[in-house]
Amino acid sequence: MKTQRFCIRSDRQRSEIEQAAAILKRGGLVAMPTETVYGLAANALDGNAVRAIFAAKGRPQDNPLIVHISSLEEMEPLVKTADARVSLLAAAFWPGPLTIILPKSERIPFETSGGLSTIALRVPAHPVARALIAAAGFPLAAPSANSSGKPSPTTAAHVLADLDGKIDAVIDGGTCAVGIESTVLSLAEPVPRLLRPGGTSHVQLEEVLGEVALDSAVFAKPKDNRQVSSPGMKYRHYAPQARVTLVRGNAAEFAAYVRRQRKKQNAVFAMCFTEDIPFLKEPFLCYGGKADAATQAQQLFAVLRQADELAAQSVLVHCPAQEGIGLAVYNRLLRAAAFRIVEL
Ligand code: TXA
Ligand code: MG
């Protein structure tokens, strides 16, 4: 299959948006920019179209997809029940990086929900994504547009590196501003539960909802992959080819650890903070300032992919703080590292 390229930087590029929407109307797959990461979109109401997403990504069938709508009004026919909490959250965070899980209506096929009776919904903030949903005229199921297990894509080039020839089209809408996926919050239970940290922080959610429980899978290695409440939070994920290890310690300790590992092995890369640079010798890849979690999130996946391009064998990551969006950065790195952490 030849993957068509569109460059769409504004929702005013009507003719290109209509062409991409026409592909979706035929049941095809279009990778689209969102403010978090690129998504691989198909008609969420069409089981066959959705099956093609799983095939292109090599994604396990039991891992449900997020359904993207262009406004809160489009939610009603897709869910069985919703309550006042949804309106509060939508007013505070939509459009934006928050995904809400609710009991699904019969309009959502089980292909989309991975066999579950719930559905994950979000209104993306990227104007091109919203224009595409509106032009299609149906909600779009879209997981991150990477091969299953790989780091999520934050540019159209990342999408093509994984999926060129396997999908109908990709829309180049520039580099994703947030860089890390949405926060996944379940409202399908009495106390709201954060299943995956992301672009909307736990503190921000508690300001609107009161108590929000943190699912154990946010920090801990799942004992049994089958029992994870958000199937996407399984063991190893977001990982480049290189072996990733998280390292906790100050700048001098981190640099000394990197030096020791380089005596034992070739192609050891440091993935570091700006503040670490004076302590390190090349090769290193910087992913932001120590206290700048927003930049770390924005750079994270691009830097993990760069490590592969540079043929890193081992990537030693200076462990980020876990506050705000930093919790999401830490959560992804834990999985990229298959939970390997070195404490110095
Ligand atoms: O920012 C994002 O969320 C991006 C963009 C494209 O919107 N999408 C994304 O999709 O990250 P994906 O498929 O890579 O991750 C979706 C996560 C997975 O961990 C999945 O298991 C979880 O959401 N999920 C989806 N529906 C669920 C449901 N009904 N119950 C529990 N978890 C669900
Ligand atoms: Mg993903």
mmCIF file of C-alpha atoms and ligand atoms in Angstrom:
data_model
loop_
_atom_site.group_PDB
_atom_site.id
_atom_site.type_symbol
_atom_site.label_atom_id
_atom_site.label_comp_id
_atom_site.label_asym_id
_atom_site.label_seq_id
_atom_site.Cartn_x
_atom_site.Cartn_y
_atom_site.Cartn_z
ATOM 1 C CA MET A 1 0.000 0.000 0.000
ATOM 2 C CA LYS A 2 1.267 3.481 -0.817
ATOM 3 C CA THR A 3 0.907 5.833 2.156
ATOM 4 C CA GLN A 4 -0.344 9.222 1.005
ATOM 5 C CA ARG A 5 1.180 12.344 2.634
ATOM 6 C CA PHE A 6 -0.766 15.477 3.465
ATOM 7 C CA CYS A 7 0.756 18.590 5.002
ATOM 8 C CA ILE A 8 -2.019 20.334 6.932
ATOM 9 C CA ARG A 9 -1.004 23.115 9.306
ATOM 10 C CA SER A 10 -4.377 24.851 9.604
ATOM 11 C CA ASP A 11 -8.040 23.896 9.815
ATOM 12 C CA ARG A 12 -8.573 26.304 6.900
ATOM 13 C CA GLN A 13 -6.967 23.843 4.438
ATOM 14 C CA ARG A 14 -10.444 22.572 3.586
ATOM 15 C CA SER A 15 -9.640 20.631 0.436
ATOM 16 C CA GLU A 16 -6.866 18.530 2.045
ATOM 17 C CA ILE A 17 -9.003 17.917 5.143
ATOM 18 C CA GLU A 18 -11.861 16.723 2.921
ATOM 19 C CA GLN A 19 -9.497 14.385 1.043
ATOM 20 C CA ALA A 20 -8.252 12.847 4.290
ATOM 21 C CA ALA A 21 -11.836 12.549 5.583
ATOM 22 C CA ALA A 22 -12.821 10.771 2.356
ATOM 23 C CA ILE A 23 -10.245 8.062 3.138
ATOM 24 C CA LEU A 24 -11.797 7.598 6.599
ATOM 25 C CA LYS A 25 -15.302 7.428 5.059
ATOM 26 C CA ARG A 26 -14.114 4.549 2.867
ATOM 27 C CA GLY A 27 -12.992 2.699 6.029
ATOM 28 C CA GLY A 28 -9.299 3.614 5.647
ATOM 29 C CA LEU A 29 -6.621 4.564 8.174
ATOM 30 C CA VAL A 30 -5.251 8.112 8.529
ATOM 31 C CA ALA A 31 -2.539 9.096 10.997
ATOM 32 C CA MET A 32 -3.426 12.518 12.403
ATOM 33 C CA PRO A 33 -1.654 15.049 14.599
ATOM 34 C CA THR A 34 -3.038 15.721 18.064
ATOM 35 C CA GLU A 35 -1.572 17.979 20.755
ATOM 36 C CA THR A 36 -0.329 14.907 22.685
ATOM 37 C CA VAL A 37 1.043 12.414 20.113
ATOM 38 C CA TYR A 38 0.048 11.363 16.592
ATOM 39 C CA GLY A 39 -2.989 9.071 16.481
ATOM 40 C CA LEU A 40 -3.852 6.358 13.933
ATOM 41 C CA ALA A 41 -7.482 7.135 13.139
ATOM 42 C CA ALA A 42 -10.376 5.110 11.731
ATOM 43 C CA ASN A 43 -14.171 5.258 11.982
ATOM 44 C CA ALA A 44 -14.868 4.251 15.609
ATOM 45 C CA LEU A 45 -18.334 2.959 14.667
ATOM 46 C CA ASP A 46 -17.034 0.585 11.971
ATOM 47 C CA GLY A 47 -15.657 -2.683 13.383
ATOM 48 C CA ASN A 48 -13.842 -3.541 10.141
ATOM 49 C CA ALA A 49 -12.071 -0.196 9.928
ATOM 50 C CA VAL A 50 -11.021 -0.538 13.554
ATOM 51 C CA ARG A 51 -9.662 -4.054 12.985
ATOM 52 C CA ALA A 52 -7.291 -2.580 10.394
ATOM 53 C CA ILE A 53 -5.784 -0.329 13.109
ATOM 54 C CA PHE A 54 -4.880 -3.359 15.223
ATOM 55 C CA ALA A 55 -3.347 -5.090 12.188
ATOM 56 C CA ALA A 56 -1.242 -2.076 11.127
ATOM 57 C CA LYS A 57 0.132 -1.533 14.651
ATOM 58 C CA GLY A 58 0.481 -5.191 15.588
ATOM 59 C CA ARG A 59 -1.606 -4.297 18.645
ATOM 60 C CA PRO A 60 -3.152 -6.980 20.898
ATOM 61 C CA GLN A 61 -6.928 -7.114 20.281
ATOM 62 C CA ASP A 62 -7.762 -6.761 23.975
ATOM 63 C CA ASN A 63 -6.217 -3.284 24.199
ATOM 64 C CA PRO A 64 -9.110 -0.806 23.787
ATOM 65 C CA LEU A 65 -8.866 2.374 21.713
ATOM 66 C CA ILE A 66 -9.575 5.986 22.622
ATOM 67 C CA VAL A 67 -12.490 7.506 20.714
ATOM 68 C CA HIS A 68 -11.957 11.112 19.620
ATOM 69 C CA ILE A 69 -14.871 13.530 19.245
ATOM 70 C CA SER A 70 -14.812 17.187 18.243
ATOM 71 C CA SER A 71 -17.046 18.468 21.066
ATOM 72 C CA LEU A 72 -18.831 17.325 24.227
ATOM 73 C CA GLU A 73 -22.171 17.321 22.354
ATOM 74 C CA GLU A 74 -21.016 14.325 20.287
ATOM 75 C CA MET A 75 -20.576 12.183 23.412
ATOM 76 C CA GLU A 76 -24.215 11.435 24.241
ATOM 77 C CA PRO A 77 -25.012 8.701 21.684
ATOM 78 C CA LEU A 78 -21.743 6.896 22.488
ATOM 79 C CA VAL A 79 -22.212 6.385 26.238
ATOM 80 C CA LYS A 80 -24.768 4.578 28.361
ATOM 81 C CA THR A 81 -24.593 6.959 31.289
ATOM 82 C CA ALA A 82 -22.785 10.166 32.121
ATOM 83 C CA ASP A 83 -23.083 12.369 35.187
ATOM 84 C CA ALA A 84 -22.263 15.892 36.355
ATOM 85 C CA ARG A 85 -18.589 14.983 36.788
ATOM 86 C CA VAL A 86 -18.221 14.718 33.013
ATOM 87 C CA SER A 87 -19.532 18.246 32.427
ATOM 88 C CA LEU A 88 -17.186 19.600 35.102
ATOM 89 C CA LEU A 89 -14.175 17.837 33.583
ATOM 90 C CA ALA A 90 -15.119 18.827 30.036
ATOM 91 C CA ALA A 91 -15.494 22.476 31.044
ATOM 92 C CA ALA A 92 -12.063 22.420 32.704
ATOM 93 C CA PHE A 93 -9.996 20.232 30.357
ATOM 94 C CA TRP A 94 -11.641 19.749 26.942
ATOM 95 C CA PRO A 95 -10.389 20.194 24.361
ATOM 96 C CA GLY A 96 -7.157 18.805 25.790
ATOM 97 C CA PRO A 97 -5.099 15.859 27.036
ATOM 98 C CA LEU A 98 -7.725 14.112 29.195
ATOM 99 C CA THR A 99 -9.448 10.820 28.310
ATOM 100 C CA ILE A 100 -12.573 9.848 30.253
ATOM 101 C CA ILE A 101 -13.817 6.266 30.580
ATOM 102 C CA LEU A 102 -17.575 5.709 30.808
ATOM 103 C CA PRO A 103 -19.979 2.796 30.241
ATOM 104 C CA LYS A 104 -20.420 2.476 26.463
ATOM 105 C CA SER A 105 -23.614 2.481 24.398
ATOM 106 C CA GLU A 106 -24.402 -0.160 21.780
ATOM 107 C CA ARG A 107 -23.207 2.121 18.979
ATOM 108 C CA ILE A 108 -19.595 1.416 19.923
ATOM 109 C CA PRO A 109 -18.501 -1.947 18.517
ATOM 110 C CA PHE A 110 -16.522 -4.309 20.737
ATOM 111 C CA GLU A 111 -13.570 -4.054 18.317
ATOM 112 C CA THR A 112 -13.185 -0.435 19.474
ATOM 113 C CA SER A 113 -13.607 -1.163 23.192
ATOM 114 C CA GLY A 114 -11.319 -4.215 23.127
ATOM 115 C CA GLY A 115 -14.232 -6.348 24.312
ATOM 116 C CA LEU A 116 -14.912 -4.111 27.353
ATOM 117 C CA SER A 117 -18.294 -2.588 28.243
ATOM 118 C CA THR A 118 -16.692 0.829 28.687
ATOM 119 C CA ILE A 119 -15.428 3.440 26.248
ATOM 120 C CA ALA A 120 -12.571 5.943 26.477
ATOM 121 C CA LEU A 121 -13.415 9.409 25.094
ATOM 122 C CA ARG A 122 -11.474 12.561 24.446
ATOM 123 C CA VAL A 123 -11.759 15.894 22.611
ATOM 124 C CA PRO A 124 -8.285 16.664 21.225
ATOM 125 C CA ALA A 125 -7.048 20.272 21.231
ATOM 126 C CA HIS A 126 -5.255 20.137 17.870
ATOM 127 C CA PRO A 127 -7.396 22.113 15.382
ATOM 128 C CA VAL A 128 -6.534 19.765 12.492
ATOM 129 C CA ALA A 129 -7.701 16.716 14.475
ATOM 130 C CA ARG A 130 -10.995 18.404 15.330
ATOM 131 C CA ALA A 131 -11.504 19.555 11.737
ATOM 132 C CA LEU A 132 -10.877 16.001 10.520
ATOM 133 C CA ILE A 133 -13.456 14.535 12.955
ATOM 134 C CA ALA A 134 -16.002 17.152 11.880
ATOM 135 C CA ALA A 135 -15.344 16.521 8.165
ATOM 136 C CA ALA A 136 -15.621 12.749 8.634
ATOM 137 C CA GLY A 137 -18.942 13.124 10.454
ATOM 138 C CA PHE A 138 -18.249 10.243 12.892
ATOM 139 C CA PRO A 139 -16.051 9.722 15.971
ATOM 140 C CA LEU A 140 -12.476 8.565 15.332
ATOM 141 C CA ALA A 141 -10.894 5.657 17.177
ATOM 142 C CA ALA A 142 -7.185 6.444 17.427
ATOM 143 C CA PRO A 143 -4.387 4.814 19.389
ATOM 144 C CA SER A 144 -0.919 6.329 19.202
ATOM 145 C CA ALA A 145 0.358 5.915 15.619
ATOM 146 C CA ASN A 146 3.421 3.776 16.431
ATOM 147 C CA SER A 147 4.099 0.064 16.018
ATOM 148 C CA SER A 148 2.910 -1.641 19.196
ATOM 149 C CA GLY A 149 5.580 -1.466 21.925
ATOM 150 C CA LYS A 150 7.602 1.355 20.308
ATOM 151 C CA PRO A 151 7.838 4.965 21.568
ATOM 152 C CA SER A 152 4.801 7.040 20.567
ATOM 153 C CA PRO A 153 5.236 9.337 17.539
ATOM 154 C CA THR A 154 5.426 13.108 17.995
ATOM 155 C CA THR A 155 6.168 13.943 14.331
ATOM 156 C CA ALA A 156 4.873 12.658 10.987
ATOM 157 C CA ALA A 157 8.382 11.302 10.305
ATOM 158 C CA HIS A 158 8.090 9.074 13.417
ATOM 159 C CA VAL A 159 4.759 7.751 12.109
ATOM 160 C CA LEU A 160 6.291 6.927 8.723
ATOM 161 C CA ALA A 161 9.300 5.248 10.334
ATOM 162 C CA ASP A 162 6.891 2.679 11.841
ATOM 163 C CA LEU A 163 3.894 2.565 9.495
ATOM 164 C CA ASP A 164 4.907 3.641 5.970
ATOM 165 C CA GLY A 165 3.218 1.270 3.519
ATOM 166 C CA LYS A 166 0.844 -0.067 6.185
ATOM 167 C CA ILE A 167 -1.648 2.822 6.402
ATOM 168 C CA ASP A 168 -3.564 4.860 3.813
ATOM 169 C CA ALA A 169 -2.325 8.314 4.756
ATOM 170 C CA VAL A 170 -0.514 10.509 7.244
ATOM 171 C CA ILE A 171 -1.236 14.158 7.924
ATOM 172 C CA ASP A 172 1.878 16.141 8.801
ATOM 173 C CA GLY A 173 0.586 18.737 11.266
ATOM 174 C CA GLY A 174 3.935 19.620 12.839
ATOM 175 C CA THR A 175 5.539 18.544 16.112
ATOM 176 C CA CYS A 176 3.145 17.661 18.981
ATOM 177 C CA ALA A 177 3.094 20.372 21.653
ATOM 178 C CA VAL A 178 2.522 18.165 24.731
ATOM 179 C CA GLY A 179 4.551 15.185 23.513
ATOM 180 C CA ILE A 180 3.121 12.624 25.924
ATOM 181 C CA GLU A 181 -0.282 10.915 25.767
ATOM 182 C CA SER A 182 -3.471 12.022 27.492
ATOM 183 C CA THR A 183 -4.306 11.202 31.091
ATOM 184 C CA VAL A 184 -6.751 8.262 31.240
ATOM 185 C CA LEU A 185 -9.369 8.663 33.989
ATOM 186 C CA SER A 186 -12.061 6.098 34.743
ATOM 187 C CA LEU A 187 -15.485 7.375 35.787
ATOM 188 C CA ALA A 188 -16.970 3.901 35.370
ATOM 189 C CA GLU A 189 -16.638 3.365 39.142
ATOM 190 C CA PRO A 190 -17.753 5.312 42.249
ATOM 191 C CA VAL A 191 -14.384 6.968 43.015
ATOM 192 C CA PRO A 192 -12.675 8.365 39.891
ATOM 193 C CA ARG A 193 -9.457 6.464 39.165
ATOM 194 C CA LEU A 194 -6.435 7.630 37.221
ATOM 195 C CA LEU A 195 -5.323 4.676 35.074
ATOM 196 C CA ARG A 196 -2.580 6.377 33.054
ATOM 197 C CA PRO A 197 -0.907 9.674 33.998
ATOM 198 C CA GLY A 198 -0.546 12.092 31.076
ATOM 199 C CA GLY A 199 -0.891 15.668 29.934
ATOM 200 C CA THR A 200 -3.453 16.569 32.635
ATOM 201 C CA SER A 201 -2.031 16.183 36.164
ATOM 202 C CA HIS A 202 -3.487 14.348 39.185
ATOM 203 C CA VAL A 203 -3.538 17.646 41.126
ATOM 204 C CA GLN A 204 -5.473 19.399 38.330
ATOM 205 C CA LEU A 205 -8.057 16.587 38.350
ATOM 206 C CA GLU A 206 -8.439 16.671 42.142
ATOM 207 C CA GLU A 207 -9.029 20.429 42.011
ATOM 208 C CA VAL A 208 -12.151 19.708 39.937
ATOM 209 C CA LEU A 209 -13.337 16.329 41.279
ATOM 210 C CA GLY A 210 -12.097 16.004 44.848
ATOM 211 C CA GLU A 211 -10.486 12.627 45.534
ATOM 212 C CA VAL A 212 -9.023 10.819 42.510
ATOM 213 C CA ALA A 213 -7.492 7.395 43.177
ATOM 214 C CA LEU A 214 -4.169 6.486 41.504
ATOM 215 C CA ASP A 215 -4.278 3.018 39.968
ATOM 216 C CA SER A 216 -1.506 0.713 41.215
ATOM 217 C CA ALA A 217 -0.316 0.202 37.608
ATOM 218 C CA VAL A 218 0.898 3.836 37.528
ATOM 219 C CA PHE A 219 3.984 2.943 39.601
ATOM 220 C CA ALA A 220 4.148 -0.784 40.054
ATOM 221 C CA LYS A 221 5.141 -3.599 37.781
ATOM 222 C CA PRO A 222 1.952 -5.557 37.055
ATOM 223 C CA LYS A 223 2.140 -9.033 38.610
ATOM 224 C CA ASP A 224 -0.022 -10.503 35.902
ATOM 225 C CA ASN A 225 -0.338 -8.727 32.539
ATOM 226 C CA ARG A 226 -3.908 -9.989 32.180
ATOM 227 C CA GLN A 227 -5.095 -8.118 35.268
ATOM 228 C CA VAL A 228 -4.149 -4.568 34.342
ATOM 229 C CA SER A 229 -7.192 -2.261 34.434
ATOM 230 C CA SER A 230 -5.855 -0.202 31.537
ATOM 231 C CA PRO A 231 -4.430 -2.819 29.187
ATOM 232 C CA GLY A 232 -2.033 -0.306 27.634
ATOM 233 C CA MET A 233 -0.148 -0.109 30.960
ATOM 234 C CA LYS A 234 1.355 -3.582 30.588
ATOM 235 C CA TYR A 235 4.945 -4.484 31.283
ATOM 236 C CA ARG A 236 7.280 -3.313 28.486
ATOM 237 C CA HIS A 237 6.108 -0.504 26.221
ATOM 238 C CA TYR A 238 7.288 2.820 24.742
ATOM 239 C CA ALA A 239 10.673 1.159 24.263
ATOM 240 C CA PRO A 240 13.419 1.664 21.679
ATOM 241 C CA GLN A 241 15.698 -1.216 20.552
ATOM 242 C CA ALA A 242 18.326 -0.179 23.069
ATOM 243 C CA ARG A 243 18.181 -1.465 26.635
ATOM 244 C CA VAL A 244 16.839 1.393 28.794
ATOM 245 C CA THR A 245 17.687 1.786 32.507
ATOM 246 C CA LEU A 246 16.486 4.491 34.899
ATOM 247 C CA VAL A 247 19.165 5.865 37.191
ATOM 248 C CA ARG A 248 18.417 7.826 40.375
ATOM 249 C CA GLY A 249 21.093 10.042 41.934
ATOM 250 C CA ASN A 250 22.613 13.531 41.695
ATOM 251 C CA ALA A 251 24.465 14.833 38.614
ATOM 252 C CA ALA A 252 27.914 13.719 39.782
ATOM 253 C CA GLU A 253 26.711 10.250 40.810
ATOM 254 C CA PHE A 254 24.833 9.837 37.520
ATOM 255 C CA ALA A 255 27.902 10.831 35.470
ATOM 256 C CA ALA A 256 30.134 8.473 37.477
ATOM 257 C CA TYR A 257 27.695 5.607 36.881
ATOM 258 C CA VAL A 258 27.675 6.335 33.125
ATOM 259 C CA ARG A 259 31.521 6.258 33.111
ATOM 260 C CA ARG A 260 31.565 2.896 34.921
ATOM 261 C CA GLN A 261 29.081 1.335 32.476
ATOM 262 C CA ARG A 262 31.093 2.591 29.490
ATOM 263 C CA LYS A 263 34.080 0.587 30.696
ATOM 264 C CA LYS A 264 31.963 -2.562 30.478
ATOM 265 C CA GLN A 265 30.019 -1.964 27.262
ATOM 266 C CA ASN A 266 29.999 -0.104 23.924
ATOM 267 C CA ALA A 267 27.457 2.464 22.737
ATOM 268 C CA VAL A 268 26.278 3.495 26.209
ATOM 269 C CA PHE A 269 24.246 6.710 25.893
ATOM 270 C CA ALA A 270 23.279 9.030 28.737
ATOM 271 C CA MET A 271 19.772 10.495 28.548
ATOM 272 C CA CYS A 272 20.207 13.486 30.767
ATOM 273 C CA PHE A 273 19.055 16.863 32.061
ATOM 274 C CA THR A 274 20.612 20.118 30.806
ATOM 275 C CA GLU A 275 22.263 20.471 34.227
ATOM 276 C CA ASP A 276 24.119 17.150 33.750
ATOM 277 C CA ILE A 277 25.942 18.214 30.583
ATOM 278 C CA PRO A 278 29.042 19.693 32.294
ATOM 279 C CA PHE A 279 29.572 16.356 34.079
ATOM 280 C CA LEU A 280 29.230 14.120 31.006
ATOM 281 C CA LYS A 281 31.246 13.074 27.977
ATOM 282 C CA GLU A 282 29.517 12.284 24.648
ATOM 283 C CA PRO A 283 27.370 10.500 23.661
ATOM 284 C CA PHE A 284 24.490 12.008 25.570
ATOM 285 C CA LEU A 285 20.948 13.055 24.652
ATOM 286 C CA CYS A 286 19.397 15.823 26.704
ATOM 287 C CA TYR A 287 15.648 15.708 27.366
ATOM 288 C CA GLY A 288 15.120 19.004 29.190
ATOM 289 C CA GLY A 289 15.955 20.860 32.375
ATOM 290 C CA LYS A 290 15.785 18.941 35.668
ATOM 291 C CA ALA A 291 12.794 20.981 36.888
ATOM 292 C CA ASP A 292 11.203 21.431 33.450
ATOM 293 C CA ALA A 293 8.774 18.517 33.191
ATOM 294 C CA ALA A 294 6.896 20.075 30.262
ATOM 295 C CA THR A 295 10.035 20.009 28.085
ATOM 296 C CA GLN A 296 10.915 16.488 29.290
ATOM 297 C CA ALA A 297 7.448 15.331 28.183
ATOM 298 C CA GLN A 298 7.756 17.108 24.862
ATOM 299 C CA GLN A 299 11.199 15.598 24.119
ATOM 300 C CA LEU A 300 10.845 12.139 25.680
ATOM 301 C CA PHE A 301 9.711 10.001 22.745
ATOM 302 C CA ALA A 302 11.780 11.834 20.117
ATOM 303 C CA VAL A 303 14.906 11.279 22.209
ATOM 304 C CA LEU A 304 14.151 7.573 22.705
ATOM 305 C CA ARG A 305 13.789 7.217 18.926
ATOM 306 C CA GLN A 306 17.008 9.164 18.370
ATOM 307 C CA ALA A 307 18.844 6.662 20.565
ATOM 308 C CA ASP A 308 17.906 3.960 18.058
ATOM 309 C CA GLU A 309 18.919 6.068 15.063
ATOM 310 C CA LEU A 310 22.337 6.523 16.676
ATOM 311 C CA ALA A 311 22.569 2.764 17.338
ATOM 312 C CA ALA A 312 22.701 3.041 21.120
ATOM 313 C CA GLN A 313 23.039 -0.328 22.858
ATOM 314 C CA SER A 314 22.215 0.951 26.305
ATOM 315 C CA VAL A 315 20.444 4.162 27.365
ATOM 316 C CA LEU A 316 20.980 5.294 30.964
ATOM 317 C CA VAL A 317 18.221 7.779 31.810
ATOM 318 C CA HIS A 318 18.609 10.280 34.638
ATOM 319 C CA CYS A 319 15.362 9.655 36.522
ATOM 320 C CA PRO A 320 12.870 12.567 36.423
ATOM 321 C CA ALA A 321 10.894 13.994 39.358
ATOM 322 C CA GLN A 322 7.367 12.632 39.619
ATOM 323 C CA GLU A 323 5.322 15.802 40.108
ATOM 324 C CA GLY A 324 2.705 17.151 37.709
ATOM 325 C CA ILE A 325 3.285 16.023 34.134
ATOM 326 C CA GLY A 326 6.607 14.589 35.388
ATOM 327 C CA LEU A 327 4.609 11.638 36.751
ATOM 328 C CA ALA A 328 3.643 10.784 33.169
ATOM 329 C CA VAL A 329 7.270 11.084 32.013
ATOM 330 C CA TYR A 330 8.358 8.762 34.840
ATOM 331 C CA ASN A 331 5.543 6.287 34.079
ATOM 332 C CA ARG A 332 6.566 5.984 30.392
ATOM 333 C CA LEU A 333 10.259 5.680 31.224
ATOM 334 C CA LEU A 334 9.531 2.926 33.763
ATOM 335 C CA ARG A 335 7.902 0.895 30.994
ATOM 336 C CA ALA A 336 10.568 1.718 28.418
ATOM 337 C CA ALA A 337 13.022 0.381 31.023
ATOM 338 C CA ALA A 338 10.885 -2.681 31.812
ATOM 339 C CA PHE A 339 10.985 -1.410 35.443
ATOM 340 C CA ARG A 340 14.820 -1.501 35.744
ATOM 341 C CA ILE A 341 15.879 1.252 38.191
ATOM 342 C CA VAL A 342 19.343 1.760 39.630
ATOM 343 C CA GLU A 343 19.491 3.707 42.932
ATOM 344 C CA LEU A 344 22.852 5.404 43.538
HETATM 345 O O1 TXA B 1 -3.089 11.224 23.892
HETATM 346 C C1 TXA B 1 -3.573 10.124 23.662
HETATM 347 O O2 TXA B 1 -4.289 9.547 24.479
HETATM 348 C C2 TXA B 1 -3.274 9.492 22.290
HETATM 349 C C3 TXA B 1 -3.844 10.410 21.212
HETATM 350 C C4 TXA B 1 -3.713 9.822 19.833
HETATM 351 O O3 TXA B 1 -5.171 10.715 21.523
HETATM 352 N N1 TXA B 1 -3.823 8.173 22.207
HETATM 353 C C5 TXA B 1 -3.317 7.123 22.891
HETATM 354 O O4 TXA B 1 -3.937 5.925 22.622
HETATM 355 O O5 TXA B 1 -2.397 7.201 23.656
HETATM 356 P P1 TXA B 1 -3.317 4.508 23.046
HETATM 357 O O6 TXA B 1 -4.198 3.525 22.399
HETATM 358 O O7 TXA B 1 -1.898 4.464 22.684
HETATM 359 O O8 TXA B 1 -3.535 4.435 24.568
HETATM 360 C C6 TXA B 1 -4.851 4.305 25.080
HETATM 361 C C7 TXA B 1 -4.793 3.862 26.513
HETATM 362 C C8 TXA B 1 -4.337 2.436 26.627
HETATM 363 O O9 TXA B 1 -3.535 2.331 27.794
HETATM 364 C C9 TXA B 1 -5.648 1.690 26.783
HETATM 365 O O10 TXA B 1 -5.492 0.459 27.426
HETATM 366 C C10 TXA B 1 -6.463 2.674 27.595
HETATM 367 O O11 TXA B 1 -6.108 3.922 27.067
HETATM 368 N N2 TXA B 1 -7.906 2.482 27.427
HETATM 369 C C11 TXA B 1 -8.664 2.746 26.338
HETATM 370 N N3 TXA B 1 -9.953 2.408 26.546
HETATM 371 C C12 TXA B 1 -10.025 1.922 27.804
HETATM 372 C C13 TXA B 1 -11.086 1.396 28.605
HETATM 373 N N4 TXA B 1 -12.313 1.294 28.153
HETATM 374 N N5 TXA B 1 -10.769 0.986 29.865
HETATM 375 C C14 TXA B 1 -9.496 1.084 30.330
HETATM 376 N N6 TXA B 1 -8.464 1.578 29.616
HETATM 377 C C15 TXA B 1 -8.709 1.983 28.370
HETATM 378 MG MG MG B 2 0.032 3.936 22.648
#
